[in-house]
Structures are given as C-alpha cells and as structure tokens.
Coordinates of C-alpha atoms and ligand atoms in Angstrom, one line a residue:
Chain A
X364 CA 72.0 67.9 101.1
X365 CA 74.5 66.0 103.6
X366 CA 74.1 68.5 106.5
X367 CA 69.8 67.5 107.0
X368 CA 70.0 64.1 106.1
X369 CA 68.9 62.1 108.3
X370 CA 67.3 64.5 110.3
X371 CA 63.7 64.4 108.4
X372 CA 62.0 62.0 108.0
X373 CA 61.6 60.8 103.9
X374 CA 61.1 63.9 101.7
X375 CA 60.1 66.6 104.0
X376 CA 62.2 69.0 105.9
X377 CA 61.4 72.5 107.4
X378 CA 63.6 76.1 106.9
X379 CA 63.4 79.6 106.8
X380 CA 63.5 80.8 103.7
X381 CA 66.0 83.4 104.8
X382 CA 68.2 80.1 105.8
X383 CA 67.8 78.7 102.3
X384 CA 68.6 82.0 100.5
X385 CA 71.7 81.6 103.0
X386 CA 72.8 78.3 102.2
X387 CA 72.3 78.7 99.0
X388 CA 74.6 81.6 99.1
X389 CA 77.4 80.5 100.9
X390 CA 77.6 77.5 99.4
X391 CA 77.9 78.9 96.0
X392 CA 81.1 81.5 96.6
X393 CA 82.7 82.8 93.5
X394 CA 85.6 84.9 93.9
X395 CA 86.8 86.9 91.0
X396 CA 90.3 86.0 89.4
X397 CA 92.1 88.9 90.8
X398 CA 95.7 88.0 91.9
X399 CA 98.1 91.0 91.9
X400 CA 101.2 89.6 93.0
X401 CA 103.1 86.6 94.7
X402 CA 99.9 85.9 96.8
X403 CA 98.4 85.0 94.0
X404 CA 100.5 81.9 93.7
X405 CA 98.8 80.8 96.9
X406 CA 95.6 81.6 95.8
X407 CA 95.9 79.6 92.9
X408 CA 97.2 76.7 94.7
X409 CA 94.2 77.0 96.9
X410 CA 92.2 76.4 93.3
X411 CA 94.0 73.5 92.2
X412 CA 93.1 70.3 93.1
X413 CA 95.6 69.5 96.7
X414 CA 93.7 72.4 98.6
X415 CA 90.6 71.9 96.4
X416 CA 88.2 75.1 97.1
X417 CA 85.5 73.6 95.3
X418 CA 85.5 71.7 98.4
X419 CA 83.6 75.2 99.8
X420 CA 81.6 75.7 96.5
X421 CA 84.1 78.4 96.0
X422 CA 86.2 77.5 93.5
X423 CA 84.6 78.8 90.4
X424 CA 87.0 81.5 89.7
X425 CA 85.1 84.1 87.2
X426 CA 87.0 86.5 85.2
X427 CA 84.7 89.4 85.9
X428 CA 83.6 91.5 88.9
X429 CA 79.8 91.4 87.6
X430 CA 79.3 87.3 88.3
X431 CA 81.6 87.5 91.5
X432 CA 80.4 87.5 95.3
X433 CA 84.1 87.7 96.9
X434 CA 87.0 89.7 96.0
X435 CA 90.3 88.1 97.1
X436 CA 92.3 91.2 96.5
X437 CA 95.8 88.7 96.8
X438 CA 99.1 90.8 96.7
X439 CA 100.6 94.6 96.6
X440 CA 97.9 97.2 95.9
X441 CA 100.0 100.3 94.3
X442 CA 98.5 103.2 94.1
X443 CA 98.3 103.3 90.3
X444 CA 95.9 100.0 91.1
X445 CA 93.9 101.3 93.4
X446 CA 91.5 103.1 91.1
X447 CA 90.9 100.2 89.7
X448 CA 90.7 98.0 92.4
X449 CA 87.1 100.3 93.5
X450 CA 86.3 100.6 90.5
X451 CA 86.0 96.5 90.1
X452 CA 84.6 96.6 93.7
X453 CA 81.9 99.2 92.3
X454 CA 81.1 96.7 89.5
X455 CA 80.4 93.6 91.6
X456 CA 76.4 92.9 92.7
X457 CA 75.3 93.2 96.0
X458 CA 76.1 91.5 97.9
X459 CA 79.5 91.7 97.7
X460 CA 82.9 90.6 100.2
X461 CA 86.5 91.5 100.0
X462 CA 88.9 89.7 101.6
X463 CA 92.6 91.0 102.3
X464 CA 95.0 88.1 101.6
X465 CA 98.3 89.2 102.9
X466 CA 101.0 91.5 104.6
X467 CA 100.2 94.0 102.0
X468 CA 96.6 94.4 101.5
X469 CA 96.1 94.0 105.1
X470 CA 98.5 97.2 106.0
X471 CA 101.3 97.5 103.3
X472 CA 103.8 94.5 104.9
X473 CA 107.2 94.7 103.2
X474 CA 106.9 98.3 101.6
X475 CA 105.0 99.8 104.5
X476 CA 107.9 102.2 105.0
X477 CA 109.9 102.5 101.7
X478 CA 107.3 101.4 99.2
X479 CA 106.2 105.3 97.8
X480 CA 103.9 103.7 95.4
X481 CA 102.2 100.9 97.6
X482 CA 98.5 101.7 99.3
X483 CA 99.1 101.1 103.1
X484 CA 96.2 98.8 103.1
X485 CA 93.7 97.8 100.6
X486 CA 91.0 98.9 103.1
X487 CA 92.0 102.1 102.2
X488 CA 90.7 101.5 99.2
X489 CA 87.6 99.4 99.6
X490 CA 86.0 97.8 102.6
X491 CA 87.1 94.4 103.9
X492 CA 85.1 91.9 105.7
X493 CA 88.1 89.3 106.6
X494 CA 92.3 90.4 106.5
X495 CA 94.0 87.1 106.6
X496 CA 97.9 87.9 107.7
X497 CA 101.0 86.1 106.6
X498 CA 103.3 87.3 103.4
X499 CA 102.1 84.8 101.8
X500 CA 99.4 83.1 104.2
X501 CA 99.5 79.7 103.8
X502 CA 96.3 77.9 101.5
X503 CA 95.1 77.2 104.8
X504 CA 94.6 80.0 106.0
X505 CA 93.0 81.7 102.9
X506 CA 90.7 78.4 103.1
X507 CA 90.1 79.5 106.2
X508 CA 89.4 83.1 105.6
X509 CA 86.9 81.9 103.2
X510 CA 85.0 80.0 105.8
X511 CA 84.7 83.4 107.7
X512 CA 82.9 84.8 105.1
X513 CA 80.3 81.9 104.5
X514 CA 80.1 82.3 108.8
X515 CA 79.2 85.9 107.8
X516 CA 76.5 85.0 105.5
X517 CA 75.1 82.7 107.3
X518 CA 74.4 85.1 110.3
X519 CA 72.8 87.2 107.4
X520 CA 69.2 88.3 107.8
X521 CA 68.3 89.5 104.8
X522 CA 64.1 89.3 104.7
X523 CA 63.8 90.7 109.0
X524 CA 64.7 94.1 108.2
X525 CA 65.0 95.9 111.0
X526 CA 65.2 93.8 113.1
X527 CA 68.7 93.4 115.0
X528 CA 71.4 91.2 113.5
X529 CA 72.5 88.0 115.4
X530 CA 76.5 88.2 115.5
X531 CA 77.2 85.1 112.9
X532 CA 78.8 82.6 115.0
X533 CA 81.7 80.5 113.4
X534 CA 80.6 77.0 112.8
X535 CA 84.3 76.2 112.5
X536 CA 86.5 77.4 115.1
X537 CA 89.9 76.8 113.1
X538 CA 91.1 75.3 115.9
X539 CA 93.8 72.3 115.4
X540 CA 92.1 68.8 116.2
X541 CA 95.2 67.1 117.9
X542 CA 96.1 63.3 118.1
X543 CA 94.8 61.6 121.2
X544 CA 98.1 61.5 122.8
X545 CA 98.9 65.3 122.6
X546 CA 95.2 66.4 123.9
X547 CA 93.8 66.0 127.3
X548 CA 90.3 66.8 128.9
X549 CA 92.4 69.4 131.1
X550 CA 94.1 72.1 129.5
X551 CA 96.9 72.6 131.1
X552 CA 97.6 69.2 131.0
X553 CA 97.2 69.2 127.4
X554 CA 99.5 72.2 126.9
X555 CA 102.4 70.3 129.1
X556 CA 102.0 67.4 126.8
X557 CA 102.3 69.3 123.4
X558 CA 105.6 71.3 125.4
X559 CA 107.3 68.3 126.1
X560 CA 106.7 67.0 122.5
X561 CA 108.2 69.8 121.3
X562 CA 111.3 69.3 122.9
X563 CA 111.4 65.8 122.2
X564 CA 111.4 66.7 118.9
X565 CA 113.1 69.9 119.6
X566 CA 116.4 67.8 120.9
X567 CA 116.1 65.1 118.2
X568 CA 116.5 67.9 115.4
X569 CA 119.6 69.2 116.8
X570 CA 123.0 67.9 115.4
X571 CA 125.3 65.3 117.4
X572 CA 128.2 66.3 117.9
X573 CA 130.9 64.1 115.9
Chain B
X1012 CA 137.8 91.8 72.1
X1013 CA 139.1 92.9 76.2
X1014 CA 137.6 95.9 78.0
X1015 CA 141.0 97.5 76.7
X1016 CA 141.4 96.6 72.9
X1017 CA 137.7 98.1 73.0
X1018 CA 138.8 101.6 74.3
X1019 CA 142.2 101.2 71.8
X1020 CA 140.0 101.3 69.0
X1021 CA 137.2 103.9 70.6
X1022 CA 140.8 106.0 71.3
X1023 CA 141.5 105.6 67.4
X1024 CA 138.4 106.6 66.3
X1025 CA 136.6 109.2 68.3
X1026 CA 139.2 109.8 70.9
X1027 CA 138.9 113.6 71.7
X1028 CA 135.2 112.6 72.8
X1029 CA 136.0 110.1 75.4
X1030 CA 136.1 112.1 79.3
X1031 CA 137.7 109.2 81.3
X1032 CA 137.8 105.6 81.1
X1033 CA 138.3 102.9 83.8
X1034 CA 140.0 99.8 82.7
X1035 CA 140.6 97.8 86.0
X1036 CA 137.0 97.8 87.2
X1037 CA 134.9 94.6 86.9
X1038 CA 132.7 96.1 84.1
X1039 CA 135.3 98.3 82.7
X1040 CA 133.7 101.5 81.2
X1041 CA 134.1 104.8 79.2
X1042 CA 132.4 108.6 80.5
X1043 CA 131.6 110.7 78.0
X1044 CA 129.9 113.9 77.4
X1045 CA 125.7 114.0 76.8
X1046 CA 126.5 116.3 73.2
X1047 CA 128.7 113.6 72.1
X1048 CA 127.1 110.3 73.3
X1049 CA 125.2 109.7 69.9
X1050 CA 128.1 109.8 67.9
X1051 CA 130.2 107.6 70.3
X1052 CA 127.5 105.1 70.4
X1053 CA 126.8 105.2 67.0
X1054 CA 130.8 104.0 66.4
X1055 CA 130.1 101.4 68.9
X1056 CA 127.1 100.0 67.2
X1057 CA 128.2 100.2 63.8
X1058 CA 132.4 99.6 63.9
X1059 CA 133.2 96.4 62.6
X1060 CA 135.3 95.6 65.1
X1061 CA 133.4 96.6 67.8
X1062 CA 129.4 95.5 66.9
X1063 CA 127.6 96.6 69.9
X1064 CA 124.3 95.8 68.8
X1065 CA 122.5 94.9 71.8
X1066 CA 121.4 97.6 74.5
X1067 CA 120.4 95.2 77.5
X1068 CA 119.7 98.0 80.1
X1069 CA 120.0 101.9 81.2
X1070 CA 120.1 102.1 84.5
X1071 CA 119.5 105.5 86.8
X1072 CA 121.9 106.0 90.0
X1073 CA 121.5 109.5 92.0
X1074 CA 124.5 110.1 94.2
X1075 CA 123.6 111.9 97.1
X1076 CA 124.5 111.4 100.5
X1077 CA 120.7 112.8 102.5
X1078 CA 123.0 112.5 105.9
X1079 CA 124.7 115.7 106.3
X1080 CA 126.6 114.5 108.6
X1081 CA 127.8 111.8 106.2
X1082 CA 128.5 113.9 103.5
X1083 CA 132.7 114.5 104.0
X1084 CA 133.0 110.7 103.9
X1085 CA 130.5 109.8 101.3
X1086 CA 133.7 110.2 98.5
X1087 CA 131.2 111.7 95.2
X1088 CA 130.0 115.1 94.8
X1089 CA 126.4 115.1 94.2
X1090 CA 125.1 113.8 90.7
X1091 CA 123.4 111.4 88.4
X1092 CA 124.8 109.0 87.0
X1093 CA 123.2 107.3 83.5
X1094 CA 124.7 104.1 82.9
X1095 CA 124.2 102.0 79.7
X1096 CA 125.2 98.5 79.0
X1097 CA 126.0 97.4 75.8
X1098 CA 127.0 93.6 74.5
X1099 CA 127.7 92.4 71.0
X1100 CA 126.4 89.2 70.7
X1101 CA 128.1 88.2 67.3
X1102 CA 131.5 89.3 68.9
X1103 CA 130.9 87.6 72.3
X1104 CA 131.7 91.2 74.0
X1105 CA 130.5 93.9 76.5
X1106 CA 131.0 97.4 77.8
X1107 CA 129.3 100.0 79.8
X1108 CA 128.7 103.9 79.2
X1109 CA 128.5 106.8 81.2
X1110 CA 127.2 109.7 81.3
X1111 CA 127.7 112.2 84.3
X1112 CA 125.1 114.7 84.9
X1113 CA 124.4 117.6 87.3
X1114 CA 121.2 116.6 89.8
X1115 CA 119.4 119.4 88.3
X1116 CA 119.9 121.5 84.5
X1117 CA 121.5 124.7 85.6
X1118 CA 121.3 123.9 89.4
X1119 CA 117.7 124.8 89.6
X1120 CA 115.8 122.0 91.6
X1121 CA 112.7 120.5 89.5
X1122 CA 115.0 121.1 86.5
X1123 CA 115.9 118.0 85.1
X1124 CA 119.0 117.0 83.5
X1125 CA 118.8 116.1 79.7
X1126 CA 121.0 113.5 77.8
X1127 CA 120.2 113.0 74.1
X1128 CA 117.9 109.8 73.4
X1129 CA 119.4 106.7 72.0
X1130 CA 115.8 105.4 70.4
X1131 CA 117.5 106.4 66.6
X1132 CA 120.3 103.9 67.4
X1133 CA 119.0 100.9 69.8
X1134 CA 115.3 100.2 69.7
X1135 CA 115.2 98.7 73.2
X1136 CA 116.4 102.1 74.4
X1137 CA 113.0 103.2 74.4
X1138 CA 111.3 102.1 78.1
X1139 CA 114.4 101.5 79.5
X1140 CA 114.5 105.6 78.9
X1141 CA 110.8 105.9 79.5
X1142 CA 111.4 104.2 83.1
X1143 CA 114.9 106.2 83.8
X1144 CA 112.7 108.9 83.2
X1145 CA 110.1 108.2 85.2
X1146 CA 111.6 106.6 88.5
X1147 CA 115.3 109.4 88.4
X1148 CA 113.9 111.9 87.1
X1149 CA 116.3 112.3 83.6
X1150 CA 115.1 114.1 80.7
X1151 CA 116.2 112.4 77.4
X1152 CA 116.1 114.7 74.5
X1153 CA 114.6 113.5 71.3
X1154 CA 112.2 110.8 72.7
X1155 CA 109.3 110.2 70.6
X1156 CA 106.9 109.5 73.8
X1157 CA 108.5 110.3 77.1
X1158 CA 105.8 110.0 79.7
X1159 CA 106.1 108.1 83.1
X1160 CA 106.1 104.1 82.4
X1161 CA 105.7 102.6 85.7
X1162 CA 104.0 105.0 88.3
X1163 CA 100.6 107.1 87.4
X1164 CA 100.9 110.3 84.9
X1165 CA 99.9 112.3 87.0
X1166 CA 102.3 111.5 89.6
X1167 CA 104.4 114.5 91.2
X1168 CA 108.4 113.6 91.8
X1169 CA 111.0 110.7 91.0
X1170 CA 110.9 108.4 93.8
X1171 CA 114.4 107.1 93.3
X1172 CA 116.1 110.9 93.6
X1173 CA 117.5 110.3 97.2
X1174 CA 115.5 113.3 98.7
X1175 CA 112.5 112.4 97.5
X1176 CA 109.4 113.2 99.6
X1177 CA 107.1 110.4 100.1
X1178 CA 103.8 111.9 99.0
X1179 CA 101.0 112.4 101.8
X1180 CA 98.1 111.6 100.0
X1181 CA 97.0 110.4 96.4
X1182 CA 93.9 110.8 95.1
X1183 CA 92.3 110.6 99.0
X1184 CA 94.7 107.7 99.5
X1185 CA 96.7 107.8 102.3
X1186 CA 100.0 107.7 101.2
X1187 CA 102.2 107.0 104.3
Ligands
SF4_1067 S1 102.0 89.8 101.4 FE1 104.0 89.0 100.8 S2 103.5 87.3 99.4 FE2 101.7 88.6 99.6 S3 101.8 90.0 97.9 FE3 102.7 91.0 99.7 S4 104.9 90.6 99.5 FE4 103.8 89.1 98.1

C-alpha cells in the first residue's frame, strides 16, 4: 500500500469503506481485448512491456465482456459492428466504462464524410465516459485516458445514495513536468523561455545552405 | 507468351467471340460479351499454350460522371465495367478481361446487370464475385451463394455505384 505508508502509525490505518471499495476498483482495471482496427496497434503497445499498463493495474486484458470493467472500443466502428459492439457493452457487469480511443470512435475521423458504412461515433452506439482524440493517439494518451477513468471512480460514491456526487477531481493533471531550465515560477516567463527554445532548436534543424 | 501472341491464339481459337482488344495499354486486355465469357475463359484456363489458372482478382468500376456539368468531357458513356485478372503461373504470363455492361438490365434503375459466374471454372472467383456483388451492385448468374460479403444483409444499395445515396439512418444509427 505505497500511497498510506508512512502515514499511520504500525498496522493501523483509518478509510471509508466506500474509499476502499474505490481503491480497490480503480486499481484493478481490466479492459476487454477489443481492438477493431489500427488503434489497436497502439493499444497493444500500451500492453506490452515499454508503456507497461500494468503499471495502472490495468493491464489484464480479458477476452470477454463478462470479467471486464472498461471497454477500449480502439478503431473504426462500421455499422455492421455496431450491434455487436452494445451487445458486448450489454454483457459487461456494472459497473462498466467505455472509452473512445481515436478519430473514429470519437466522431468518425477519416470516413466522416465518405465512409457509408462507418458509425459517426461510437457514442452513437454506446455511452462513453472518456474520447481520447488523435488517429492513432499516442500510448500516452490512451495511458492517460485510462487515468481519467480511475479519477472517475474515485469520485464514485457508491454506499451515500442520494446524496450529491462530488465532481471527481483528477489527481493527475497530465500536465508536462519541464526541466528546471525551461520552467519558471512566472508563467509568462516560463512560456518565453520554452519559445525561445523552440527556435533555438527551430534554427538548428533547418539546412545550411552549401 | 506477350499480351499479343496471347490474343493471336484467343483470335485462332474463339475469335468471333472476342468484341475488342487493346494491345498497347499497360495491362493489355480483351472485351467480350457476358453470353460468351465462360467459353472464352474456359480456353484461357485450359489451352495449353495459354494456362490461365490463377484468377487473382474481379474488380467492379461504375463509370458515371454525377457532375452534369462534367458530363461532355468525362469521354465514357455511362456503364459498368467488370474486370478480371488472370495470370498463369507455370507460363510466367498475365491478361485481363472485360466485360461491358449497361448500369442497370434493361435500363430500369434497381435492375442489376447480370454476367454469368465463373465459380465452375476458377474457385477464387467466388467472394471476389460475392464482394463485386455486394459493393457495385452486379448480379452474377449461376452463383451458388450470392449474398452481400462485406456490408450487413440487410443493407439497402451498392455503395460504390457513383449515385449512391448515403443512407440516413441504420437500425436508429445515425448514418451521416
Ligand atoms: S482513428 Fe485513425 S488510427 Fe484509429 S482506427 Fe481510426 S483511422 Fe485507424
């Protein structure tokens, strides 16, 4: 338990049972194998070992909706899919989170217009708790997408029923953590720095002439 | 064997069913008629000069300008085009059929166009059919199972028919 050690003193700590359930929840994360296209390829590099999503406790990838909290729906929904894509959502227990990796699921990308078989959107289809852009989104960002649903959980009040829901608050921000010489306490200063880096590097990428 | 020691010996042997022929194209190729593509084929497959006994692919091309105001320049009169490529791989050759076809049997839209099925002579001519079917919208005559291969069965049109209409729904889906 790294995140209350040291906190307690030996052997005893105090939690909310509602906190536990929540821990326990989002630390335990098992999306269902469902890649449908190219993303797919970046889902499964997420699984292997450089991105590591066991990292997350959510790399146990299980071949069937019925022992899966998350659906990554990862690549092109057609509508020929789409039937089943609910039907797997329908078989999942409660509760359940869908996450739209990609241009497609999140609104169609690439065959919005000309794509006659392709659902505009997988939350046409089924809801989604977190769309993560990009065609494909880099492993980051599905790593990060992930963290937005354990966020979600963890702002979960499952045993106060009716009692309002506290927004869940994202414990990380996804914010970049910059070297010491690109950051400063003042913004603006910090945003002149990174500018003139760019150029720096900006000017040292272009050709000389011969 | 060239693309025009091929059409020699087609000439010799079934020459009265050939239409037209281009030689200097980059695949050169032969059109002939949908009543007598069987027995041309069946000469190309089993000729012993000629040994065609691969079909690598059947490919479905609409011509249709959707511009009208494109239409003088587009050069073709509306059709469809059905285009089969053959190789022999024990005589290191290839060739390509056609077969011209009216967009619609008899001019009546939602009509569509039959060749006879080449499942009898080439194997692989069965999804390759299946999907010309299903995506241009060609009806090939003698199929043992001709229903739609890539899109749903109970899909309405063939999206690759240049005036297709995207559908507006499917099944409560929004469709565009
Ligand atoms: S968003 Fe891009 S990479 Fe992902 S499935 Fe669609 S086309 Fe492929």
């Amino acid at each position: 338990m790294g995140m209350l050690e040291g906190r307690f003193d030996e052997n005893f700590f105090v939690t909310t049972i509602e906190q536990g359930i929540a821990w326990a929840r989002e630390s335990s994360m098992w999306p269902m194998t469902f890649g449908l296209a190219c993303c797919a390829i970046e889902m499964m590099a997420v699984g292997g070992p450089r991105y590591d999503l066991d990292r997350f406790g959510a790399g146990a990838f299980r071949a069937t909706p019925r022992q899966a909290d998350l659906m990554v729906v990862a690549g092109t929904v057609n509508m020929k899919m789409a039937s089943r894509v609910r039907r797997l959502y329908n078989q999942m227990p409660d509760p359940k989170f869908v996450i739209a990796m990609g241009a497609c699921t999140c609104g169609g990308g690439p065959y919005y217009k000309y794509g006659y078989n392709v659902v505009k959107g997988v939350d046409l289809v089924v809801p989604v708790d977190v769309y993560i852009p990009g065609c494909p989104p880099r492993p980051e960002a599905l790593m990060e997408g992930i963290m937005r649903i354990q966020d979600k959980v963890r702002g979960m009040r499952y045993l106060t029923k009716g009692q309002a829901i506290d927004l869940p608050i994202p414990a990380r921000t996804g914010y970049i953590q910059l070297p010491p010489e690109l950051d400063d306490a003042d913004p603006v200063k910090a945003l002149e720095k990174q500018i003139a880096w760019a150029k720096m590097n900006k000017e040292k990428a272009t050709p000389t002439k011969a | 064997m060239t693309a025009t020691e091929i059409i020699a010996t087609l000439d010799a042997e079934c020459g009265s069913k050939i239409k037209d022929k281009k030689t200097d194209a980059i695949d050169p190729f032969i059109v002939v008629e949908p009543a007598n593509l069987v027995a041309v084929c069946t000469t190309l497959r089993d000729h012993p000069k000629l040994r065609f006994e691969s079909l690598n692919c059947i490919s479905g091309v609409d011509y249709l300008e959707p511009d009208p105001k494109k239409v003088a320049k587009a050069g073709f009169e509306p059709h469809v085009e059905v285009v089969y490529h053959l190789c022999s791989i024990s005589l290191r050759h290839r060739f390509v059929v056609k077969v011209l076809l009216p967009r619609w049997k008899d001019d009546k839209p939602g009509e569509l166009p039959e060749v006879p099925s080449l499942v009898e002579i080439w194997p692989a001519a069965d999804w390759h059919e299946r999907e010309v079917f299903d995506l241009t919208g060609v009806m090939f005559g003698g199929h043992p199972g001709l229903y739609r291969i890539l899109l749903a069965d109970d899909w309405v049109g063939h999206p690759l028919r240049k005036d297709y209409e995207f559908p507006l729904e499917y099944h409560g889906i929004r469709g565009r």
